[in-house]
Coordinates of C-alpha atoms in Angstrom, one line a residue:
Chain B
M1 CA -16.2 17.6 -21.9
T2 CA -13.4 16.2 -19.9
A3 CA -12.7 13.6 -22.6
S4 CA -12.4 16.2 -25.5
V5 CA -10.1 18.4 -23.5
C6 CA -7.8 15.6 -22.5
C7 CA -7.7 14.0 -26.0
L8 CA -6.7 17.3 -27.5
S9 CA -3.7 17.7 -25.2
N10 CA -0.4 17.8 -27.0
N11 CA 1.4 15.8 -24.5
T12 CA 1.9 12.7 -26.7
P13 CA 3.4 10.1 -24.3
G14 CA 0.4 10.2 -22.0
R15 CA -2.2 10.8 -24.7
L16 CA -3.6 7.4 -25.1
A17 CA -3.7 6.8 -21.3
R18 CA -5.5 10.1 -20.9
C19 CA -8.1 9.3 -23.5
A20 CA -8.8 5.9 -21.8
L21 CA -8.9 7.7 -18.5
S22 CA -11.5 10.3 -19.7
V23 CA -13.7 7.6 -21.2
F24 CA -13.5 5.7 -17.9
L25 CA -14.3 8.8 -15.9
A26 CA -17.2 9.7 -18.1
G27 CA -18.5 6.1 -17.7
L28 CA -17.9 6.3 -14.0
L29 CA -19.9 9.6 -13.7
G30 CA -22.6 7.9 -15.7
L31 CA -22.6 5.0 -13.3
I32 CA -22.8 7.3 -10.3
G33 CA -25.7 9.0 -11.9
T34 CA -27.7 5.9 -12.2
R35 CA -29.2 4.1 -9.3
A36 CA -27.0 1.6 -7.4
Q37 CA -29.3 -1.3 -8.3
A38 CA -28.6 -0.7 -12.0
W39 CA -24.8 -1.3 -11.7
P40 CA -23.5 -4.6 -13.1
E41 CA -23.0 -7.3 -10.4
G42 CA -19.5 -7.2 -9.0
V43 CA -18.7 -3.5 -9.5
Q44 CA -17.0 -1.6 -6.7
L45 CA -16.0 2.0 -6.4
H46 CA -13.5 3.3 -3.9
G47 CA -11.8 6.6 -3.4
F48 CA -9.6 8.8 -1.2
A49 CA -8.8 12.5 -0.7
S50 CA -6.0 14.0 1.4
Q51 CA -4.9 17.5 2.1
G52 CA -1.6 18.3 3.8
F53 CA 0.2 21.2 5.2
L54 CA 4.0 21.2 5.2
L55 CA 6.4 23.5 6.9
T56 CA 10.2 23.4 6.7
S57 CA 12.9 25.3 8.6
D58 CA 15.1 25.4 5.4
N59 CA 14.8 23.8 1.9
N60 CA 11.7 23.2 -0.1
F61 CA 9.7 20.0 -0.1
F62 CA 6.3 19.7 -1.9
G63 CA 6.1 23.4 -2.5
G64 CA 7.4 26.7 -1.1
T65 CA 7.5 25.2 2.4
D66 CA 10.6 27.0 3.6
G67 CA 9.6 29.4 6.4
D68 CA 5.9 30.0 5.6
G69 CA 4.7 26.5 5.0
S70 CA 2.5 25.3 2.1
F71 CA -0.8 23.6 1.3
G72 CA 0.8 22.4 -1.9
F73 CA 0.4 18.7 -1.1
G74 CA -2.9 16.9 -1.9
E75 CA -4.1 13.7 -3.3
L76 CA -7.4 12.8 -4.9
G77 CA -8.1 9.3 -6.3
L78 CA -10.9 7.2 -7.5
N79 CA -10.8 3.6 -8.4
G80 CA -13.3 1.2 -9.9
S81 CA -13.1 -2.6 -10.2
W82 CA -15.4 -5.1 -11.9
Q83 CA -15.3 -8.7 -10.9
I84 CA -16.6 -10.0 -14.2
S85 CA -16.4 -13.6 -13.0
P86 CA -14.5 -15.2 -10.1
D87 CA -11.5 -15.5 -12.5
L88 CA -11.7 -12.2 -14.3
L89 CA -11.2 -8.8 -12.8
L90 CA -11.0 -5.3 -14.4
S91 CA -9.5 -2.5 -12.4
L92 CA -8.6 1.1 -12.9
Q93 CA -7.5 4.0 -10.7
V94 CA -7.2 7.7 -11.6
L95 CA -5.3 10.2 -9.5
S96 CA -4.8 13.9 -9.3
R97 CA -1.9 14.7 -7.1
R98 CA -0.3 18.0 -6.2
A99 CA 3.1 18.0 -4.7
G100 CA 4.7 21.4 -5.2
E101 CA 6.8 21.6 -8.3
T102 CA 7.0 17.9 -8.6
D103 CA 3.4 17.2 -9.4
D104 CA 0.8 19.5 -10.8
G105 CA -2.6 17.9 -10.1
D106 CA -3.2 16.7 -13.7
L107 CA -5.3 13.6 -13.9
R108 CA -3.3 10.4 -14.4
M109 CA -4.0 6.8 -14.6
D110 CA -2.2 5.0 -11.7
Y111 CA -3.2 1.6 -12.9
G112 CA -5.6 0.0 -15.3
F113 CA -5.4 -3.7 -16.1
L114 CA -7.2 -6.9 -16.7
D115 CA -6.5 -9.7 -14.2
Y116 CA -7.2 -13.3 -15.3
S117 CA -6.5 -16.2 -12.9
F118 CA -6.2 -19.5 -14.6
I119 CA -5.8 -21.7 -11.5
S120 CA -7.8 -21.1 -8.4
D121 CA -8.5 -23.5 -5.6
A122 CA -8.3 -23.6 -1.8
D123 CA -4.5 -23.7 -1.7
N124 CA -3.4 -22.0 -5.0
R125 CA -4.0 -19.1 -7.3
W126 CA -2.1 -18.4 -10.5
G127 CA -2.9 -15.8 -13.1
I128 CA -1.7 -12.9 -15.3
R129 CA -2.4 -9.2 -15.4
L130 CA -2.2 -7.1 -18.5
G131 CA -2.1 -3.3 -18.7
R132 CA -0.7 -0.6 -16.4
I133 CA 0.1 -2.5 -13.1
M134 CA 1.4 -1.2 -9.8
N135 CA 5.0 -2.1 -9.3
P136 CA 5.4 -4.7 -6.6
L137 CA 8.3 -3.1 -4.7
G138 CA 8.7 -3.4 -1.0
L139 CA 5.9 -3.2 1.6
Y140 CA 4.3 0.1 0.6
N141 CA 4.8 0.9 -3.1
D142 CA 1.6 -0.8 -4.4
T143 CA -0.7 1.5 -2.5
R144 CA 1.6 4.5 -1.9
D145 CA -1.0 7.1 -3.0
V146 CA -3.5 6.2 -0.2
A147 CA -2.6 7.9 3.0
F148 CA -4.5 5.3 5.1
T149 CA -2.2 2.6 3.9
R150 CA 1.0 4.5 4.6
P151 CA 2.6 4.4 8.0
S152 CA 3.2 8.1 8.0
I153 CA 2.4 11.2 5.9
L154 CA 5.6 10.9 3.9
L155 CA 6.8 7.4 3.2
P156 CA 10.4 6.7 4.2
Q157 CA 12.0 8.7 1.3
S158 CA 15.2 6.6 1.2
I159 CA 13.3 3.8 -0.5
Y160 CA 10.0 5.4 -1.6
F161 CA 11.4 8.6 -3.3
D162 CA 8.6 11.0 -4.0
V163 CA 10.6 12.9 -6.6
N164 CA 10.7 10.0 -9.1
R165 CA 7.3 8.7 -8.0
N166 CA 5.7 7.7 -11.3
L167 CA 8.7 5.7 -12.4
A168 CA 8.5 3.7 -9.2
L169 CA 4.7 3.6 -8.9
S170 CA 3.4 1.6 -11.9
A171 CA 4.5 0.4 -15.3
D172 CA 2.9 -0.9 -18.5
G173 CA 3.2 -4.5 -19.4
V174 CA 2.4 -8.0 -18.3
Q175 CA 2.6 -9.6 -14.8
L176 CA 2.5 -13.3 -13.8
Y177 CA 1.4 -13.9 -10.3
G178 CA 1.0 -16.9 -8.0
E179 CA -0.2 -17.5 -4.5
R180 CA 0.3 -20.7 -2.5
R181 CA -1.3 -21.2 0.9
T182 CA 0.2 -23.8 3.3
D183 CA -0.2 -24.7 6.9
W184 CA 3.0 -22.9 7.7
G185 CA 2.4 -19.7 5.8
D186 CA 1.4 -18.1 2.5
F187 CA 3.6 -17.4 -0.4
F188 CA 3.0 -14.7 -3.1
L189 CA 5.0 -14.3 -6.3
Q190 CA 4.7 -11.5 -8.8
L191 CA 6.9 -11.2 -11.9
G192 CA 6.5 -8.4 -14.5
Y193 CA 7.9 -7.6 -17.9
V194 CA 7.2 -3.9 -18.3
Y195 CA 7.9 -0.6 -19.9
P196 CA 8.6 1.9 -17.1
R197 CA 7.0 5.4 -16.9
V198 CA 9.4 8.2 -17.6
D199 CA 7.0 11.1 -17.2
D200 CA 8.2 12.5 -13.9
P201 CA 9.3 16.1 -14.3
D202 CA 12.2 15.5 -11.9
F203 CA 13.5 12.3 -13.5
E204 CA 15.5 14.0 -16.4
R205 CA 17.0 16.4 -13.9
S206 CA 18.2 13.6 -11.6
I207 CA 20.1 12.0 -14.5
F208 CA 21.6 15.1 -16.1
F209 CA 21.5 17.5 -13.1
G210 CA 19.5 19.9 -15.3
D211 CA 17.4 20.0 -18.5
A212 CA 18.3 18.0 -21.5
L213 CA 17.4 18.6 -25.2
G214 CA 16.2 15.1 -26.0
D215 CA 13.7 12.8 -24.5
L216 CA 13.8 9.8 -22.1
E217 CA 12.4 6.6 -23.5
S218 CA 11.3 3.6 -21.6
D219 CA 13.0 0.3 -22.5
P220 CA 11.9 -3.3 -21.5
S221 CA 12.4 -3.8 -17.8
W222 CA 11.9 -6.6 -15.2
I223 CA 10.3 -6.4 -11.8
G224 CA 9.5 -9.0 -9.3
R225 CA 8.6 -9.7 -5.7
L226 CA 8.4 -12.8 -3.5
T227 CA 6.4 -12.5 -0.3
Y228 CA 6.1 -14.9 2.7
E229 CA 3.4 -14.2 5.3
R230 CA 2.7 -16.1 8.4
D231 CA -0.5 -16.1 10.6
G232 CA -2.4 -13.9 8.2
G233 CA 0.3 -11.2 8.1
R234 CA 1.7 -11.2 11.7
F235 CA 5.0 -11.9 10.1
R236 CA 5.7 -10.6 6.6
F237 CA 9.0 -11.0 4.7
M238 CA 9.7 -9.9 1.1
V239 CA 12.4 -9.8 -1.5
S240 CA 11.8 -7.4 -4.3
G241 CA 14.0 -6.7 -7.3
A242 CA 13.9 -4.8 -10.5
Q243 CA 16.0 -4.0 -13.5
V244 CA 14.7 -0.7 -14.8
N245 CA 16.0 0.3 -18.3
V246 CA 15.6 3.8 -19.7
G247 CA 17.0 5.1 -23.0
Y248 CA 17.8 8.6 -24.3
D249 CA 16.7 10.0 -27.6
P250 CA 19.0 12.9 -28.3
G251 CA 17.4 16.2 -29.4
G252 CA 19.2 16.6 -32.8
P253 CA 22.8 17.5 -33.8
I254 CA 23.3 20.2 -31.1
D255 CA 22.5 17.9 -28.2
P256 CA 25.8 17.3 -26.4
F257 CA 24.5 13.9 -25.2
Q258 CA 24.4 10.7 -27.3
A259 CA 21.8 7.9 -27.2
G260 CA 22.8 6.6 -23.8
K261 CA 21.2 4.2 -21.4
F262 CA 20.2 4.5 -17.8
R263 CA 20.0 1.3 -15.7
F264 CA 18.7 1.0 -12.2
Q265 CA 18.7 -2.3 -10.3
P266 CA 17.3 -2.0 -6.8
L267 CA 16.9 -4.9 -4.5
I268 CA 14.7 -4.5 -1.5
L269 CA 14.6 -6.8 1.6
S270 CA 11.6 -6.2 3.8
A271 CA 10.5 -7.5 7.2
Q272 CA 7.5 -6.7 9.3
Y273 CA 6.1 -8.0 12.6
N274 CA 2.5 -7.0 13.5
A275 CA 1.3 -7.5 17.0
E276 CA -2.1 -6.4 18.3
R277 CA -0.9 -2.9 19.4
W278 CA 2.5 -2.5 18.0
S279 CA 4.4 -3.3 14.8
F280 CA 8.0 -3.2 13.8
T281 CA 9.2 -2.7 10.2
T282 CA 12.5 -2.6 8.5
E283 CA 13.6 -2.5 4.8
Y284 CA 17.0 -2.5 3.3
A285 CA 17.9 -1.7 -0.3
P286 CA 21.1 -1.7 -2.2
R287 CA 20.5 0.3 -5.4
P288 CA 23.1 0.0 -8.2
V289 CA 22.8 2.6 -10.9
S290 CA 24.7 2.8 -14.2
L291 CA 24.7 5.4 -17.0
Y292 CA 26.5 4.6 -20.2
S293 CA 27.0 5.6 -23.9
F294 CA 25.9 9.2 -23.4
G295 CA 29.2 10.3 -25.1
P296 CA 32.1 12.5 -23.9
F297 CA 30.0 15.0 -22.0
L298 CA 28.6 12.4 -19.6
P299 CA 31.2 9.7 -19.1
D300 CA 30.0 6.2 -18.2
T301 CA 29.3 6.0 -14.5
D302 CA 28.5 3.2 -12.0
F303 CA 27.6 3.7 -8.4
T304 CA 25.6 1.9 -5.8
G305 CA 23.2 3.7 -3.5
Q306 CA 22.1 2.3 -0.2
S307 CA 18.8 2.8 1.7
Y308 CA 17.4 1.5 4.9
Y309 CA 15.0 2.4 7.7
L310 CA 13.8 1.0 11.0
Q311 CA 10.3 1.9 12.1
G312 CA 8.1 1.1 15.1
T313 CA 4.4 2.0 15.6
Y314 CA 2.4 1.7 18.7
K315 CA -1.4 1.9 19.1
F316 CA -1.4 3.5 22.6
A317 CA -5.2 4.0 22.7
P318 CA -8.1 2.9 20.5
R319 CA -7.8 4.8 17.2
W320 CA -4.5 6.5 18.2
E321 CA -1.1 5.5 16.9
G322 CA 2.4 6.8 17.4
L323 CA 5.4 6.3 15.1
L324 CA 9.1 6.5 15.4
R325 CA 11.5 6.0 12.5
Y326 CA 15.1 6.4 11.5
D327 CA 15.6 6.5 7.7
V328 CA 19.0 6.6 5.9
L329 CA 19.9 7.2 2.3
Y330 CA 23.3 7.2 0.6
W331 CA 23.5 7.9 -3.1
D332 CA 27.0 6.3 -3.4
T333 CA 28.4 3.9 -0.9
D334 CA 31.9 4.7 -2.1
D335 CA 31.3 8.4 -1.2
R336 CA 28.9 8.3 1.8
D337 CA 29.7 11.9 3.0
G338 CA 29.5 13.3 -0.6
S339 CA 33.0 14.8 -0.3
K340 CA 34.3 13.3 -3.6
F341 CA 31.1 14.4 -5.4
A342 CA 31.5 18.0 -4.0
E343 CA 35.1 18.1 -5.2
L344 CA 34.2 16.9 -8.6
T345 CA 31.1 19.0 -9.2
G346 CA 31.2 21.9 -6.9
L347 CA 27.7 21.0 -5.6
P348 CA 27.0 20.5 -1.9
A349 CA 28.3 17.3 -0.4
H350 CA 25.1 17.0 1.7
S351 CA 23.0 16.4 -1.4
R352 CA 24.5 12.9 -1.5
F353 CA 22.9 11.6 1.7
S354 CA 20.0 12.0 4.1
K355 CA 19.4 10.8 7.7
D356 CA 15.9 11.4 8.8
W357 CA 14.5 10.9 12.4
T358 CA 10.7 11.0 12.3
V359 CA 8.1 11.0 15.1
G360 CA 4.4 10.9 14.0
L361 CA 0.9 10.7 15.4
R362 CA -2.2 9.2 13.7
W363 CA -5.8 9.6 14.9
D364 CA -8.4 7.6 13.1
V365 CA -11.4 9.7 14.0
T366 CA -13.6 7.2 12.1
P367 CA -12.6 4.2 10.0
S368 CA -12.8 6.5 7.0
F369 CA -11.5 9.8 8.3
M370 CA -8.0 10.3 9.6
L371 CA -5.8 13.1 11.0
R372 CA -2.0 13.0 11.2
A373 CA 0.9 15.1 12.3
E374 CA 4.6 14.4 12.1
F375 CA 8.0 16.0 12.7
H376 CA 11.2 15.2 10.9
Y377 CA 14.7 16.1 11.9
I378 CA 16.9 15.7 8.8
D379 CA 20.7 15.7 8.2
G380 CA 21.3 15.9 4.5
T381 CA 19.4 16.9 1.4
G382 CA 19.7 13.6 -0.6
W383 CA 16.0 13.2 -1.4
L384 CA 15.1 16.8 -2.2
S385 CA 13.7 17.7 -5.6
E386 CA 16.1 19.3 -8.1
L387 CA 13.1 21.3 -9.4
E388 CA 12.3 22.8 -6.1
N389 CA 15.9 23.2 -5.0
P390 CA 17.8 24.0 -8.2
G391 CA 21.4 22.8 -8.0
R392 CA 21.0 22.4 -4.2
L393 CA 22.9 25.6 -4.0
D394 CA 20.5 27.3 -1.6
T395 CA 20.0 24.3 0.6
D396 CA 21.0 23.7 4.2
R397 CA 22.4 20.5 5.5
Y398 CA 20.4 20.3 8.8
W399 CA 16.7 21.0 8.5
N400 CA 13.3 20.2 10.1
L401 CA 10.1 19.3 8.4
F402 CA 6.7 19.5 10.1
A403 CA 3.6 18.1 8.4
I404 CA -0.1 17.7 9.1
L405 CA -2.6 15.8 6.9
A406 CA -6.3 15.1 6.8
S407 CA -7.5 12.2 4.8
F408 CA -10.8 10.7 3.8
R409 CA -11.6 7.4 2.0
F410 CA -14.6 5.3 1.0
Chain T
M1 CA -16.4 -25.7 64.8
Q2 CA -17.7 -22.2 64.5
Y3 CA -14.5 -21.3 62.8
R4 CA -14.8 -24.1 60.2
V5 CA -18.4 -23.0 59.5
G6 CA -17.1 -19.5 58.9
V7 CA -14.4 -20.7 56.5
F8 CA -17.0 -22.9 54.7
A9 CA -19.4 -20.0 54.4
L10 CA -16.6 -17.8 53.2
V11 CA -15.5 -20.3 50.6
L12 CA -19.1 -20.8 49.5
L13 CA -19.6 -17.0 49.3
L14 CA -16.4 -16.6 47.3
S15 CA -17.2 -19.3 44.8
L16 CA -20.6 -17.8 44.4
F17 CA -19.0 -14.5 43.7
S18 CA -16.6 -15.9 41.3
V19 CA -19.5 -17.5 39.4
V20 CA -21.3 -14.2 39.3
A21 CA -18.1 -12.2 38.5
L22 CA -17.1 -14.5 35.6
P23 CA -17.9 -13.0 32.3
Q24 CA -20.9 -14.7 30.7
D25 CA -19.5 -17.4 28.4
P26 CA -19.9 -15.7 25.0
D27 CA -22.2 -17.1 22.5
P28 CA -19.9 -19.1 20.2
L29 CA -19.4 -17.7 16.7
V30 CA -20.1 -19.9 13.7
V31 CA -19.5 -19.5 10.0
I32 CA -22.7 -19.3 8.0
T33 CA -23.5 -19.6 4.3
S34 CA -26.5 -19.2 2.1
P35 CA -28.6 -22.4 1.7
D36 CA -27.4 -23.0 -1.9
V37 CA -23.8 -23.6 -0.8
V38 CA -23.2 -27.3 -0.8
Q39 CA -19.7 -27.3 0.8
Q40 CA -19.6 -29.6 3.9
S41 CA -16.7 -28.0 5.7
L42 CA -13.8 -25.6 5.3
S43 CA -10.2 -25.8 6.4
P44 CA -8.9 -22.8 8.5
N45 CA -6.6 -21.8 5.6
A46 CA -9.4 -21.7 3.1
L47 CA -11.6 -19.7 5.5
R48 CA -8.8 -17.2 6.0
A49 CA -8.3 -17.0 2.2
I50 CA -12.0 -16.4 1.7
F51 CA -12.3 -13.6 4.4
G52 CA -8.9 -12.2 3.1
M53 CA -10.7 -11.8 -0.3
R54 CA -8.2 -14.1 -2.0
L55 CA -10.3 -17.2 -2.6
R56 CA -13.2 -16.1 -4.8
S57 CA -15.1 -19.1 -5.8
W58 CA -16.6 -22.3 -4.2
P59 CA -15.3 -25.6 -5.6
S60 CA -18.4 -25.7 -7.7
G61 CA -17.2 -22.5 -9.5
K62 CA -19.9 -20.3 -8.0
P63 CA -18.7 -16.9 -6.9
I64 CA -18.2 -16.4 -3.1
Q65 CA -19.9 -13.3 -1.6
V66 CA -18.3 -12.3 1.6
F67 CA -20.2 -10.3 4.3
V68 CA -18.7 -8.7 7.3
L69 CA -19.8 -6.3 10.1
N70 CA -18.0 -2.9 10.5
E71 CA -14.4 -3.3 11.8
T72 CA -15.4 -1.6 15.1
N73 CA -18.2 -4.1 15.8
P74 CA -17.3 -6.4 18.8
V75 CA -18.6 -9.5 17.0
H76 CA -16.3 -8.7 14.0
I77 CA -13.4 -8.3 16.3
Q78 CA -14.2 -11.5 18.1
F79 CA -14.6 -13.4 14.8
C80 CA -11.2 -12.1 13.5
K81 CA -9.3 -13.0 16.7
Q82 CA -11.0 -16.3 17.7
V83 CA -12.1 -17.9 14.4
L84 CA -9.7 -16.4 11.8
N85 CA -6.9 -16.0 14.3
I86 CA -5.7 -12.7 13.0
F87 CA -6.1 -9.1 14.3
P88 CA -8.9 -7.0 12.7
H89 CA -6.4 -4.3 11.6
Q90 CA -4.4 -7.0 9.7
L91 CA -7.4 -8.1 7.8
R92 CA -8.3 -4.5 7.0
S93 CA -4.7 -3.9 5.7
S94 CA -4.9 -6.9 3.5
W95 CA -8.2 -5.7 1.9
D96 CA -6.8 -2.2 1.5
R97 CA -3.7 -3.5 -0.2
Q98 CA -5.8 -5.3 -2.8
V99 CA -8.5 -2.6 -3.2
Y100 CA -6.1 0.2 -3.8
S101 CA -3.7 -1.7 -6.0
G102 CA -6.6 -3.0 -8.1
T103 CA -5.8 -6.6 -7.4
G104 CA -8.9 -7.4 -5.4
Q105 CA -12.2 -6.2 -4.0
A106 CA -13.5 -5.4 -0.5
P107 CA -16.1 -7.6 1.3
R108 CA -19.6 -6.3 1.6
E109 CA -20.2 -4.5 4.9
V110 CA -23.5 -4.9 6.8
E111 CA -24.8 -2.7 9.5
S112 CA -26.1 -5.2 12.0
M113 CA -26.4 -8.9 12.9
E114 CA -30.0 -8.9 11.5
E115 CA -28.8 -7.6 8.2
M116 CA -26.0 -10.1 8.1
L117 CA -28.4 -13.0 8.5
A118 CA -30.9 -11.6 6.0
Q119 CA -28.2 -10.9 3.4
V120 CA -26.4 -14.3 3.8
A121 CA -29.8 -16.1 3.5
A122 CA -30.8 -14.2 0.4
T123 CA -27.5 -13.9 -1.6
P124 CA -26.4 -17.0 -3.6
G125 CA -22.8 -18.1 -2.7
A126 CA -22.8 -15.9 0.5
I127 CA -20.6 -16.5 3.5
G128 CA -20.7 -14.6 6.8
Y129 CA -20.6 -15.2 10.6
S130 CA -23.1 -15.1 13.5
E131 CA -23.6 -15.9 17.1
R132 CA -24.9 -19.4 17.2
S133 CA -28.0 -18.5 19.2
R134 CA -29.2 -16.1 16.5
I135 CA -29.3 -18.4 13.5
D136 CA -32.3 -20.2 12.1
D137 CA -33.1 -22.4 9.1
S138 CA -32.6 -19.6 6.6
V139 CA -28.8 -20.1 6.7
R140 CA -26.4 -23.0 6.9
V141 CA -23.7 -23.5 9.5
L142 CA -20.3 -24.4 7.9
P143 CA -18.0 -26.4 10.2
I144 CA -14.3 -25.3 10.2
Q145 CA -11.9 -28.3 10.4

């Protein structure tokens, strides 16, 4: 039944993906129905479910959180993988995510790809992946939906924006990967040629500061990451980069905008040190953005954003962890306080930056059940959703966010 | 003289106590495989790649089946720290990163040392670990060098 409903959906861009998804889900349910012994050798199923409660002193984040708080944030995911042979792996993850106005809980495919490794020995592994692949960006993007793998309820928003999450999360295409293990550390390389996902409800608004008549189209893009790990992950260093290209298909003769291009070229430098009880993490990202050929109503623009955070965690008792983080975002390094932007547009200057102090607490009740709480003190509204805070007109510069989350996985 | 005897007795007593108070030398952990695995030894890097779920086949091409105890089990913790030389939470993070990005699978978890031995003995291509005193002829010991 799921399959027929999804395939009849009018939402063309995601239609094929949805059909594949439904077939997979139906197959999965069939598998769950049969006895475990009947599964093909090498099949694994994993899943996760999270429910959050968010409360803000001002401004909305993941729902109507201002004042009363909201249970509008939840994640439910299921993944299956089939190691067909040591060299061939098939993987798929489906997700339903609710995040206020920015995500409605519709089923989506996070990733679904075939992984073939053509060289594999004690020191090397090389291969390709084909399909929808998680974007290798920074330390946390690959598994950002899974609360257990995040350092906090909300990832540092300066780098891991939740408003344009699908764009950042995964993309359709091909990826070459390599691993090299040496006595002085392990190297990992991933290089992808992909079509980005442009299905975020907030994405169009973040380009045009409102609705547009036409549609965004994904253009060929590049993404890559080089990782160096020492002592099995005690030290981790990464350089990630991407050139994300998105085009615009104007909505007929009355559309004020022409067939323009949006280009986003983030570079992320990451470093992490993991000791037995504490860990220290930092990431820094210059983010050049350019918009061009949209015509007279949206002149060509170029600006460079900047993001960084410093984060420490400490396991002060078995199964308990504390977190402290300072996270900074500037949309335009030539206008850090947003004053030029405010003069030009009449919109609030504080929508052009965010400085977020976070303290958090994690309690792993069992290895598969976790409770979390965190408090944010934030100066600026730079990473708020346009959908939830239209025009930023009703927003306050200084605000607090409190969140709790329960999460289960298997 | 009496004084020296006293000191001697004290030293004897102290040394006796220190022997008693010392933690029992733990049963050393060894890497075990199923009898069909013909590999003679493994390098520490290859061992870490196998338990990190990145190296998936033996040189013969046969798939590797990795067995571990629960991450809270003291034997698992000791194996991670002393044999693999990484912290258990690092190993778990490395599995999670692969499982939830679709790029790899998790090892098979067993409930007890008895189950570990039984599963490793019965599964072709299996690898696991055990206290040396517990193993018998049903599994092979794989030296790490």
